[in-house]
Protein backbone atom coordinates (compact mmCIF):
# COMPACT_ATOMS: atom_id res chain seq x y z
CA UNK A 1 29.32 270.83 144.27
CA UNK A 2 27.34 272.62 141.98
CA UNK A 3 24.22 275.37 142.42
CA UNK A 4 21.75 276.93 139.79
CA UNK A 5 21.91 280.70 139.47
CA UNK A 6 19.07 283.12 138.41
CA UNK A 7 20.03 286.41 136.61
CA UNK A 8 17.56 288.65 135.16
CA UNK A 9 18.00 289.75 131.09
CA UNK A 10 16.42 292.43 129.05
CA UNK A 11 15.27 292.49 125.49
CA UNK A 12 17.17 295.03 124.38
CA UNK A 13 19.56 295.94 120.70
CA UNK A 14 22.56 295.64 123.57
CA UNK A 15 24.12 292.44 124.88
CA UNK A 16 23.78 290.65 128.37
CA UNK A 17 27.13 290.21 129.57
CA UNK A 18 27.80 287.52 132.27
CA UNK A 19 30.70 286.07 134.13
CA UNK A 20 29.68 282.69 134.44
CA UNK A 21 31.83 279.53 136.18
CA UNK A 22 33.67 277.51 133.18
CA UNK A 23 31.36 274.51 132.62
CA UNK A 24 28.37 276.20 133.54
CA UNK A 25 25.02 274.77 131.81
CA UNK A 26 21.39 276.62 131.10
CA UNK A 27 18.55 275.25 132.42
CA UNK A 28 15.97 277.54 132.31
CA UNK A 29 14.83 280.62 130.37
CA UNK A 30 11.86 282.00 130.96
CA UNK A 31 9.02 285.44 131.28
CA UNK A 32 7.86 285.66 134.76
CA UNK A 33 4.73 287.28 135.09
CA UNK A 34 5.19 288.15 139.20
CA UNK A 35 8.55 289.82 138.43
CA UNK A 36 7.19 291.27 135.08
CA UNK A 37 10.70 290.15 133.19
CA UNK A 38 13.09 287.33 131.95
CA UNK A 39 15.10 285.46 133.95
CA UNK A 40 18.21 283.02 132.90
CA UNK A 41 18.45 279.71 135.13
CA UNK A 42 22.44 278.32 134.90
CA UNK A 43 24.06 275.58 136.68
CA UNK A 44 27.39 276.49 137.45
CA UNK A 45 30.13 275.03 139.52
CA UNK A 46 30.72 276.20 143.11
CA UNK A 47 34.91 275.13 143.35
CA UNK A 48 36.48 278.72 143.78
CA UNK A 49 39.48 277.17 141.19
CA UNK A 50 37.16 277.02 138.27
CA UNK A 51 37.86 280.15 136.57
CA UNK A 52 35.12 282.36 135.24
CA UNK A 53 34.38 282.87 131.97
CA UNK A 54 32.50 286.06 130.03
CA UNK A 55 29.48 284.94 128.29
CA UNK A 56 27.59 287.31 126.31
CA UNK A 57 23.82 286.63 125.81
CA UNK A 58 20.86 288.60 122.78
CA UNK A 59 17.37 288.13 124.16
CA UNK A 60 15.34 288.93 120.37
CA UNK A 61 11.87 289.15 119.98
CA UNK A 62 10.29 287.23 117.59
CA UNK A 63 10.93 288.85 113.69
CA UNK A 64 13.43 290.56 115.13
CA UNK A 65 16.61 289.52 112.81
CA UNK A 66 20.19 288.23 114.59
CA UNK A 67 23.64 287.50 113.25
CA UNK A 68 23.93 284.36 111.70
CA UNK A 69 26.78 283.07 114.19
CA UNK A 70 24.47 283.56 117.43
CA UNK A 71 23.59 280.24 118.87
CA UNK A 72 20.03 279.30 119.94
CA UNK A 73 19.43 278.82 123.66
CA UNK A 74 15.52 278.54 124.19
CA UNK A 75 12.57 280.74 124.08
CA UNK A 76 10.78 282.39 126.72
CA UNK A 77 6.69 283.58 126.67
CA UNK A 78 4.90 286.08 127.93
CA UNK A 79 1.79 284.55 128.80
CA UNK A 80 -0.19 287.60 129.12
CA UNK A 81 1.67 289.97 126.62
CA UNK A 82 1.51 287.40 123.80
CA UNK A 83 5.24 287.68 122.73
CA UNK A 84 8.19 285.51 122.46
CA UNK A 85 11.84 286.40 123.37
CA UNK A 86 14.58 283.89 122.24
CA UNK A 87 18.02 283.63 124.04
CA UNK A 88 20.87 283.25 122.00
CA UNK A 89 24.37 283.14 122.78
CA UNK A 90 26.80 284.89 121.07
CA UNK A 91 30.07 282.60 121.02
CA UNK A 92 32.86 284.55 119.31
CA UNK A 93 33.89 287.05 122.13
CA UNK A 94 35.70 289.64 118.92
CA UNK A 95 32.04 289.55 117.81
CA UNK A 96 30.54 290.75 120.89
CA UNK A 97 33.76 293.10 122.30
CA UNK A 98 32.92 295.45 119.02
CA UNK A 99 29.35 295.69 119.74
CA UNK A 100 30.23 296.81 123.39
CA UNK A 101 30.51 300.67 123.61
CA UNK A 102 34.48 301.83 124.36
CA UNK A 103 35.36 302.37 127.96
C-alpha cells in the first residue's frame, strides 16, 4: 500500500530536510491561501521494511539564484501575493550536510 503525505516548507536561504520512504514520488507543490504557506504533496510507501531516506528540499523565489546541481521539482503561486516559489531538490547529500549548521 501506498498513501500521499502533506508537509509544510518555507522559503527560506536554509534547507527543508525530510525523511521520506525510499521510492517516494511528488505530486503536488503548491501556495495555499487558507493556510497562508507551501505545502509538499509525496506519495510514499506504507511497508514498515522500506527504509527511509533524507531528502533535502530549496523552496527559491523567483530571481533568486540556486546551485547549479539542484534539481527542479515544480513551482508553486501565490495567487494573491503575486510571487512564485520553485522546489528544487538538492541530490548530493555532501552538498547539503555542509550547508547544515554543526550539531
Amino acid at each position: 500500500m501506498k498513501a500521499i503525505h502533506k508537509y509544510r516548507l518555507e522559503a527560506s536561504e536554509s534547507l527543508s530536510i525530510l525523511h521520506l520512504r525510499q521510492g517516494f514520488r511528488i505530486v503536488r507543490f503548491e501556495y495555499l491561501v487558507a493556510e497562508r504557506g507551501l505545502f509538499l504533496w509525496v506519495e510514499e510507501p506504507l511497508r514498515a521494511d522500506i527504509p527511509q531516506v533524507e531528502v533535502a528540499f530549496k523552496v527559491a523565489l523567483t530571481g533568486k539564484p540556486v546551485a547549479m546541481h539542484y534539481e527542479y521539482r515544480d513551482t508553486a503561486l501565490d495567487p494573491f501575493g503575486g510571487e512564485g516559489y520553485h522546489l528544487y531538490q538538492v541530490k548530493e547529500k555532501a552538498a547539503y550536510q555542509a550547508l547544515q549548521p554543526a550539531a
